[in-house]
Coordinates of C-alpha atoms in Angstrom, one line a residue:
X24 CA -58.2 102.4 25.0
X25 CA -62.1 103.2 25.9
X26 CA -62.1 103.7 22.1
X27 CA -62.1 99.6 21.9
X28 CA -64.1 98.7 24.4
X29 CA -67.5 97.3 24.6
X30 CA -70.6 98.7 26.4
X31 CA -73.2 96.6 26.7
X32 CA -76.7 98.1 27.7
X33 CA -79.3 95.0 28.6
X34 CA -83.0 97.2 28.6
X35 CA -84.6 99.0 25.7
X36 CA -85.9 101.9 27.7
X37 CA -85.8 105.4 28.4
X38 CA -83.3 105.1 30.8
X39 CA -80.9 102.5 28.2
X40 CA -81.7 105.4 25.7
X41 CA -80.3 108.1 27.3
X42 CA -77.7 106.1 28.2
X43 CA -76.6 105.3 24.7
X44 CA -76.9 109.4 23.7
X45 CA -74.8 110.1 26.4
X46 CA -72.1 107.5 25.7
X47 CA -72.2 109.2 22.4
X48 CA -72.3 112.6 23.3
X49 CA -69.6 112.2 25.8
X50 CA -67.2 111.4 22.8
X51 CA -67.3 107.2 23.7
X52 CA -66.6 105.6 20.1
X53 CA -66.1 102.4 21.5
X54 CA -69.0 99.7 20.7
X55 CA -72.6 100.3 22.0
X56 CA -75.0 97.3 21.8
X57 CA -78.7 98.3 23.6
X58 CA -80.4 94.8 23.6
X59 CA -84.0 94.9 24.1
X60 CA -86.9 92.6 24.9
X61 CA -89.7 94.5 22.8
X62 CA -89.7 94.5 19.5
X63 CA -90.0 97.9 19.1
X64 CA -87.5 101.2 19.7
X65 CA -87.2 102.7 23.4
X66 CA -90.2 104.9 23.9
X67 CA -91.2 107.0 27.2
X68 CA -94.2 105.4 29.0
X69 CA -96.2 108.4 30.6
X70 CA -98.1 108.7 27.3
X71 CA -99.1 105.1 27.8
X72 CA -101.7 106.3 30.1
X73 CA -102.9 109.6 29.1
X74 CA -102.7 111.1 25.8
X75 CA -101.7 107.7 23.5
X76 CA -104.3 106.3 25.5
X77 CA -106.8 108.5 24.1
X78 CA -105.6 108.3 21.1
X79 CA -104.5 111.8 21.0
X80 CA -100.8 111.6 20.3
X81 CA -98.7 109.4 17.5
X82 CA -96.8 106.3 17.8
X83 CA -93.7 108.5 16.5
X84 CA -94.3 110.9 19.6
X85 CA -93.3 108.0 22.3
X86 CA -89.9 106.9 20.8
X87 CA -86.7 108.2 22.4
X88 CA -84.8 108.5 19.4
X89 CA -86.2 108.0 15.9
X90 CA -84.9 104.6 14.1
X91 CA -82.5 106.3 12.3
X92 CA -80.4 107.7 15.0
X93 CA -79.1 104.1 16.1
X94 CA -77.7 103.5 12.9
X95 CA -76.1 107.2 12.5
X96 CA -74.5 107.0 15.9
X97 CA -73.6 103.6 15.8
X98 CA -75.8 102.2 18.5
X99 CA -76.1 98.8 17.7
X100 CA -79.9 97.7 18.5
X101 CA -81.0 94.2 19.4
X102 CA -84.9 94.1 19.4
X103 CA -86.8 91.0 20.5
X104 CA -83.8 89.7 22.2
X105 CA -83.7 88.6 26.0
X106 CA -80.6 88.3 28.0
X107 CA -80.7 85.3 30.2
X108 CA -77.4 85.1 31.1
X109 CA -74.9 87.3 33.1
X110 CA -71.4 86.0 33.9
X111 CA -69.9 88.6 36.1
X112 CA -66.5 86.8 36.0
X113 CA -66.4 86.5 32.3
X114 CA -67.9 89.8 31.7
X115 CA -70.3 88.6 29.7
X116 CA -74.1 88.6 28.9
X117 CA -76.1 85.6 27.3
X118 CA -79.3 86.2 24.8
X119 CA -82.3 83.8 24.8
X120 CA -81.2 83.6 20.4
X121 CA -78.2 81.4 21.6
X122 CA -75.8 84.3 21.2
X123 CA -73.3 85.9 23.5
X124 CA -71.1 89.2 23.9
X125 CA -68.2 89.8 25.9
X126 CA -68.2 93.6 27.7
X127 CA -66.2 95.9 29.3
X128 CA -69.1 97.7 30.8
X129 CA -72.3 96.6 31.3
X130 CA -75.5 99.0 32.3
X131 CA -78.4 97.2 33.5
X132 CA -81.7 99.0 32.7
X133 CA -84.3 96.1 32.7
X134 CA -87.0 98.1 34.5
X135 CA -89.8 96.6 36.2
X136 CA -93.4 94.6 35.4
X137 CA -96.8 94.9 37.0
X138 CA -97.8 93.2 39.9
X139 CA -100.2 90.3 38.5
X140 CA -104.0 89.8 40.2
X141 CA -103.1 86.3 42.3
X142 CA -107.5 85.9 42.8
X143 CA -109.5 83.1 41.4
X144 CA -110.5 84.0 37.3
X145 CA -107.4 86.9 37.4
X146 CA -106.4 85.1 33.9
X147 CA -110.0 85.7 32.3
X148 CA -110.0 87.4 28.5
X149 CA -110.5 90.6 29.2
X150 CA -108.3 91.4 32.2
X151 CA -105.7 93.9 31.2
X152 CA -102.4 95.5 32.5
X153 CA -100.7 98.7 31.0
X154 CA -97.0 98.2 30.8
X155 CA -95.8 98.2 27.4
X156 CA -97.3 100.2 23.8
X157 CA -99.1 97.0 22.8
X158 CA -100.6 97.1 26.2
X159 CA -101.5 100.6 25.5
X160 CA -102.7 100.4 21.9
X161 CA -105.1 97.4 22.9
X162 CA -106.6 99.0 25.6
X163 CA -107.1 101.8 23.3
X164 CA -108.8 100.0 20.7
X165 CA -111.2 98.4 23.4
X166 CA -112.2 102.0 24.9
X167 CA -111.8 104.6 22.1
X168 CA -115.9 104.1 21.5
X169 CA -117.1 104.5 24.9
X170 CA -119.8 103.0 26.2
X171 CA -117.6 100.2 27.9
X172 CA -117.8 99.1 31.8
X173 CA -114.1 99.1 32.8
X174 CA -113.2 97.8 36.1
X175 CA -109.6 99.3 37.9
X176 CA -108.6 97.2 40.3
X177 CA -105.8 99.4 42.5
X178 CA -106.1 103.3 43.0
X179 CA -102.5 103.9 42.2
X180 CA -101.1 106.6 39.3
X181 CA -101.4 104.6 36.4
X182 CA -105.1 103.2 37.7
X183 CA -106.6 106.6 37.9
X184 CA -104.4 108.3 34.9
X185 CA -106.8 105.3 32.5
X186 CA -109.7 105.9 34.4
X187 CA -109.3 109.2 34.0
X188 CA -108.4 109.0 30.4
X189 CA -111.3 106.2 30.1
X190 CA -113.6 108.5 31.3
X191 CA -112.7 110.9 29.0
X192 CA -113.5 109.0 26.4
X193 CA -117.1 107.8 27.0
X194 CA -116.7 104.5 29.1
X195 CA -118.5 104.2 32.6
X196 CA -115.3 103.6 34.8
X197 CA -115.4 101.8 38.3
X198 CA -112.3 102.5 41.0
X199 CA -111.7 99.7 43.2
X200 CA -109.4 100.8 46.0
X201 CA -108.9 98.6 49.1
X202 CA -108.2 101.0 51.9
X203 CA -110.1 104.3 53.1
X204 CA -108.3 106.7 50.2
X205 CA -106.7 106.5 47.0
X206 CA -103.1 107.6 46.8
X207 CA -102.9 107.4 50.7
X208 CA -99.3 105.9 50.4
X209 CA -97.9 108.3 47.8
X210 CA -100.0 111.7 49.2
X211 CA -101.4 111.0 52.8
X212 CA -105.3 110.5 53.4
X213 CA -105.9 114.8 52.8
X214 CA -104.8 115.4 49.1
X215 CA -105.8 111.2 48.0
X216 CA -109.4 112.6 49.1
X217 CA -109.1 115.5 46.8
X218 CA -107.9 113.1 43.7
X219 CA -110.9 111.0 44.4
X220 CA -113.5 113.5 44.6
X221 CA -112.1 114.6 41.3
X222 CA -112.8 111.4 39.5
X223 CA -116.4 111.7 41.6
X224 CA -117.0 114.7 40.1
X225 CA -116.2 113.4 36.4
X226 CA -118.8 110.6 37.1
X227 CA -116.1 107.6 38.2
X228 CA -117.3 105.5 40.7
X229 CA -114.6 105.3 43.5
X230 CA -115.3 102.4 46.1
X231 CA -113.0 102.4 49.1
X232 CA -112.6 100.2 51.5
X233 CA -113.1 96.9 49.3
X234 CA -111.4 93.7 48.7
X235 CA -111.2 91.8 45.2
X236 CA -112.1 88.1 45.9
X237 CA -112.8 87.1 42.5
X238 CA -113.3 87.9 39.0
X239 CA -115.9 85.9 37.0
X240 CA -116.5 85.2 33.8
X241 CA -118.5 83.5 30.9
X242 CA -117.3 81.7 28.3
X243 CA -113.5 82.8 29.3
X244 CA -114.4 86.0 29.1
X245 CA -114.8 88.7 32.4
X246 CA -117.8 89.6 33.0
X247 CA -117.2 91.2 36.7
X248 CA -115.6 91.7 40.0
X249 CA -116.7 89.7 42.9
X250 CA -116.3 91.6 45.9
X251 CA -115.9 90.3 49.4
X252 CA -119.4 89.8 50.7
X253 CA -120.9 88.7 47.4
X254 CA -121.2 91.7 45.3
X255 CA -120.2 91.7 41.8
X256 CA -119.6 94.6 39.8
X257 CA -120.3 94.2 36.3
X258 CA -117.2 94.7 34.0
X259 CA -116.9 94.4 30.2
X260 CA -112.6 94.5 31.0
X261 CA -110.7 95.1 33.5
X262 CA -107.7 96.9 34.2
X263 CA -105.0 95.8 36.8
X264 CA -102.7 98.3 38.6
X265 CA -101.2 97.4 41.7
X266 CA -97.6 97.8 41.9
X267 CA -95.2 96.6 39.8
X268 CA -92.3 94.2 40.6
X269 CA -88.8 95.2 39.7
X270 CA -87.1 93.0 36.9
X271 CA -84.0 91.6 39.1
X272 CA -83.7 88.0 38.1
X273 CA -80.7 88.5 35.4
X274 CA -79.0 90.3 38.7
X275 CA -80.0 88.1 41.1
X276 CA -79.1 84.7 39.2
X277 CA -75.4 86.3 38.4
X278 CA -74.5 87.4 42.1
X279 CA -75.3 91.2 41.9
X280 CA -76.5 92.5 45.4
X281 CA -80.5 92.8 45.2
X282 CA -83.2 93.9 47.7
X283 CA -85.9 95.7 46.0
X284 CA -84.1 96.4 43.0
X285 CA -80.8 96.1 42.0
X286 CA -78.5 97.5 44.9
X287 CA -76.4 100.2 43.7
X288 CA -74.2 103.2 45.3
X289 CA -74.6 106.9 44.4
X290 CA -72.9 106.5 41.2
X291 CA -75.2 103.8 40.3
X292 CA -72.5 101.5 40.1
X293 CA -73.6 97.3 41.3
X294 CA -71.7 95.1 43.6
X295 CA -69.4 94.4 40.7
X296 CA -67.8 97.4 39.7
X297 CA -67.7 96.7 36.1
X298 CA -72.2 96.7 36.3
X299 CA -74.2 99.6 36.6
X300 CA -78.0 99.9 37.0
X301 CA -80.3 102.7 36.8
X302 CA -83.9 103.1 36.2
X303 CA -86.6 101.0 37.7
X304 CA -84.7 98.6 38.5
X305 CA -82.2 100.2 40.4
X306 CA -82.3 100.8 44.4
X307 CA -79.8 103.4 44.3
X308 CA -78.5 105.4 47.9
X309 CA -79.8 108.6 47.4
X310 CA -76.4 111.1 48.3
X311 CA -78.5 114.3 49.1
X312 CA -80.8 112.3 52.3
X313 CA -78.7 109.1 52.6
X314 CA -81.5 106.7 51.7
X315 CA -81.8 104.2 49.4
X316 CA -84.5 105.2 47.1
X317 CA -86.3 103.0 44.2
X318 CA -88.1 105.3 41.8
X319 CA -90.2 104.0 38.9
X320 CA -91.2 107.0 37.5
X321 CA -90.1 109.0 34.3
X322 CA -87.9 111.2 35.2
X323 CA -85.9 108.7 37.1
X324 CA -85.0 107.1 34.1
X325 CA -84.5 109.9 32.4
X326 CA -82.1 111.7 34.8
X327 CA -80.2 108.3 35.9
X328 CA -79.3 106.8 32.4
X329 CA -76.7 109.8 31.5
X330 CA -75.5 109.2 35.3
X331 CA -74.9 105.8 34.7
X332 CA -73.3 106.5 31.2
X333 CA -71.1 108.7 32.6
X334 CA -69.7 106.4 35.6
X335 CA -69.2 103.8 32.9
X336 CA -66.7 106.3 31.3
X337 CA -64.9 106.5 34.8
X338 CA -66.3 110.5 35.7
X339 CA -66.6 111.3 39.4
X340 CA -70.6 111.7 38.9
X341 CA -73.5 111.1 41.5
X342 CA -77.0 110.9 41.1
X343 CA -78.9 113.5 43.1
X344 CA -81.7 114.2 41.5
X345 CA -84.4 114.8 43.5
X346 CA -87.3 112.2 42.7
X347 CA -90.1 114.0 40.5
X348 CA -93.2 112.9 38.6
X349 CA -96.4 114.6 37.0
X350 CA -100.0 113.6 36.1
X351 CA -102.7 114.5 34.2
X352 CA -106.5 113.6 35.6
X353 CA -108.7 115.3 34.0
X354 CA -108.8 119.4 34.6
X355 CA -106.3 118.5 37.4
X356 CA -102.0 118.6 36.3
X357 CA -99.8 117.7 39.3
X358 CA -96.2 117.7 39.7
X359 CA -94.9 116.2 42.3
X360 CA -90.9 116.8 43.7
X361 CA -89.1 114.9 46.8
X362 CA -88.7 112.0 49.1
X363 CA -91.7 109.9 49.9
X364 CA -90.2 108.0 52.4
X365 CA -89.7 111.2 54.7
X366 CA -93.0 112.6 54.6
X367 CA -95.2 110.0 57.1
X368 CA -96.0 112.5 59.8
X369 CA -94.4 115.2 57.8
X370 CA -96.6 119.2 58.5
X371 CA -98.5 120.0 55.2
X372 CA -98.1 124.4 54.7
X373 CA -100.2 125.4 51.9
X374 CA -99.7 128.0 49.7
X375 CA -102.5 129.1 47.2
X376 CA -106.7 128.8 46.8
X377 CA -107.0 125.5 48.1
X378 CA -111.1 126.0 46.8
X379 CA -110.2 127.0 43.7
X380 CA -107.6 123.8 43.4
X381 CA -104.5 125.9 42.2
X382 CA -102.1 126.0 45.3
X383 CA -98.6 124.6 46.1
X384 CA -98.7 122.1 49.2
X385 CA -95.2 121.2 51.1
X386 CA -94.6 118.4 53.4
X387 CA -92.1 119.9 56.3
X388 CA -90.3 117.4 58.5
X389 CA -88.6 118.7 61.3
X390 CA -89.1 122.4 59.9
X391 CA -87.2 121.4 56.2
X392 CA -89.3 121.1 53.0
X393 CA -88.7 117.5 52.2
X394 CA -91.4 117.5 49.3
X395 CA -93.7 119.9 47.6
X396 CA -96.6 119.5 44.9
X397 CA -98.0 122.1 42.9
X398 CA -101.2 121.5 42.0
X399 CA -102.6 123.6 38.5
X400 CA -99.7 125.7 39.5
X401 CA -97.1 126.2 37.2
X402 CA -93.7 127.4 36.3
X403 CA -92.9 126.4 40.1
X404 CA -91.0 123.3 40.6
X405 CA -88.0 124.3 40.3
X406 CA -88.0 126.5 43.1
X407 CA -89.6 123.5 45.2
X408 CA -86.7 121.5 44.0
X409 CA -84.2 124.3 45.6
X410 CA -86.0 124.5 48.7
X411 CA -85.9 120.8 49.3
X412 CA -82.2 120.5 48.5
X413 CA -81.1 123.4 50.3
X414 CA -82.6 121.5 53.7
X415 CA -82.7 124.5 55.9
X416 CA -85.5 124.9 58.8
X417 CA -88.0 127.2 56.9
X418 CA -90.7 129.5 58.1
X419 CA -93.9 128.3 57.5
X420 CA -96.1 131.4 57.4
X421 CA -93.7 132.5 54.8
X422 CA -94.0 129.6 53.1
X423 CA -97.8 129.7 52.8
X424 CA -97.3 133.4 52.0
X425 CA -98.1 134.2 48.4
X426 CA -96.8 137.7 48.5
X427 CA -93.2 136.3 49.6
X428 CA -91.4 134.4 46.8
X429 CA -90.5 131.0 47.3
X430 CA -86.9 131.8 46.3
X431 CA -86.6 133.9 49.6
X432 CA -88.4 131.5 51.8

């Protein structure tokens, strides 16, 4: 019977990918239709910001899959098409091309969007966000000289990552960040000082502390950043990263449960148990600390597509990955492994040459290693990743002890 049914995946992404693979790998040989917005094949977005950005790595290098697979698995691929519709009762999904298509299952993996700039001239030529290749590629095309003034509005990973990357390649780069330290929310004040003093050192100009009143222009094109207070920082573009917005409306307008993100169990199964989400766009309850988490990073989408593909097929799966990301600034490489939410107040334990910038730092709430980040540091995370799921009360001289491995912590 699953032979002749129809899965229907609405998102083009990394996460609707490896969905799709997994449907196929897991012997599924019913229909597969992955409808996407972009005109272009799935890719992975973490080379949007660093090396595609700096023009370092090929187009081919950020697809999923190459073209061909879709046709020799039988993924049938909708590019440029936009589902507007969702009729839970009907089971079934509505394209902005007049069509329709009934499903059996349908995986939601629409993602999310950037936060826009709401300030007087925030529309001005010249104002840029990084979302999407063609976002990428332009921006490329605009820096790959150097000698440009570009403006980040927002301190967050992608703004520093193409500052960073912009840098790199010649530009004078500006960081506009409106509290005391960049990466505060994500990192705490200690190790968002050490990120900034990086890009210091590399000749970005980090202002903290600052508010964005305005952006002006001549002849519709930016010219600067007016500050509050009057100052205006001269810009010849300017790049936009605060936050991004989850893409909910399809969900939302249909009935689906949503609050930050599409509201979904450990299985990543919706309110309707014929839906699943996972991605960006999914707010999923977390099985291993029994919090709803909404990750928009890589290997989020990565790890939760197959999940999701596999609860479509009716296996008793969960996803418990613990949250993880990486970045590249720079002579600095990060990765970073755990659960933001439970590390406000959390104990930092070091563990390394802190001077030298190659250590491992854990956050410890309550005495349990609820996150860790190995900075230049490698070949480590996956022991962080067992100490944080195991949840037991550690020692923390022995964490910080290099001599003592981290497996017998």
């Amino acid at each position: 019977m699953a032979d002749q049914q129809t899965f229907v995946i609405v998102g083009a992404s990394l996460a609707g990918a490896s969905a799709a693979r997994t449907l196929r790998d897991e012997g599924f040989r019913g229909e597969i239709h992955l409808i996407g917005a972009e005109e272009h094949l799935p890719y992975i977005r973490p080379p949007l910001s660093k090396d595609y950005l700096a023009g370092s790595a090929d187009r081919a290098s950020v697809f999923v899959e190459s073209k061909t697979w879709y046709t020799d698995c039988d993924v049938q691929f909708h590019p440029g098409t936009r589902a507007v519709s969702l009729d839970l009762e009907d089971r079934r999904i509505g394209t902005d091309n007049g069509g329709s298509r009934r499903y059996d299952r349908l995986l939601l993996t629409t993602g999310s969007r950037p936060r826009r700039l709401t300030v007087p001239g925030a529309t001005l030529a010249g104002v840029h966000y990084l979302r999407t290749i063609d976002d990428s590629e332009v921006l490329q095309s605009l820096l790959a000289d150097g000698g440009k003034r570009l403006v980040v509005v927002g301190s967050g990973w992608i703004g520093l990552e193409v500052a960073a990357t912009a840098r790199t390649l010649g530009n004078d780069v500006t960081v506009l960040e409106r509290g005391a330290v960049p990466l505060a929310a994500a990192l705490g004040p200690e190790l968002g000082a050490l990120f900034a003093t990086v890009h210091e050192e590399h000749g970005v100009t980090v202002r903290r502390s600052v508010t964005v009143e305005s952006l002006v222009g001549l002849s519709g094109q930016v010219t600067g950043v007016m500050l509050a207070g009057g100052e205006i920082v001269p810009a010849d573009l300017v790049l936009v990263g605060i936050g991004a917005v989850p893409n909910v409306e399809l969900a939302e307008k249909a009935g689906l449960d949503v609050d930050n993100g599409i509201l979904v169990d450990a299985h990543l199964a919706t309110s309707d148990p014929h839906v699943f989400a996972a991605g960006d766009v999914a707010n999923a309850q977390h099985p291993l600390v029994k919090l709803r988490l909404r990750s928009e990073h890589w290997a989020n989408a990565l790890n939760g597509g197959p999940v999701a593909a596999r609860a479509m097929l009716g296996q008793d799966v969960s996803f418990d990955a613990i949250p993880y990301f990486y970045t590249d600034q720079f002579d600095l490489g990060m990765e970073y492994s755990g659960f933001g939410p439970l590390t406000s107040g959390a104990e930092l334990v070091y563990r390394g040459d802190r001077t030298s910038r190659e250590f491992v730092v854990f956050w410890l709430n309550d005495g349990r290693v609820v996150a860790g980040m190995n900075l230049n540091v490698w070949d480590v995370n996956d022991a962080v990743q067992a100490l944080i799921r195991r949840g037991d009360r550690v020692d923390s001289a022995r964490l910080a002890d290099e001599s003592v491995p981290l497996e017998q912590v």
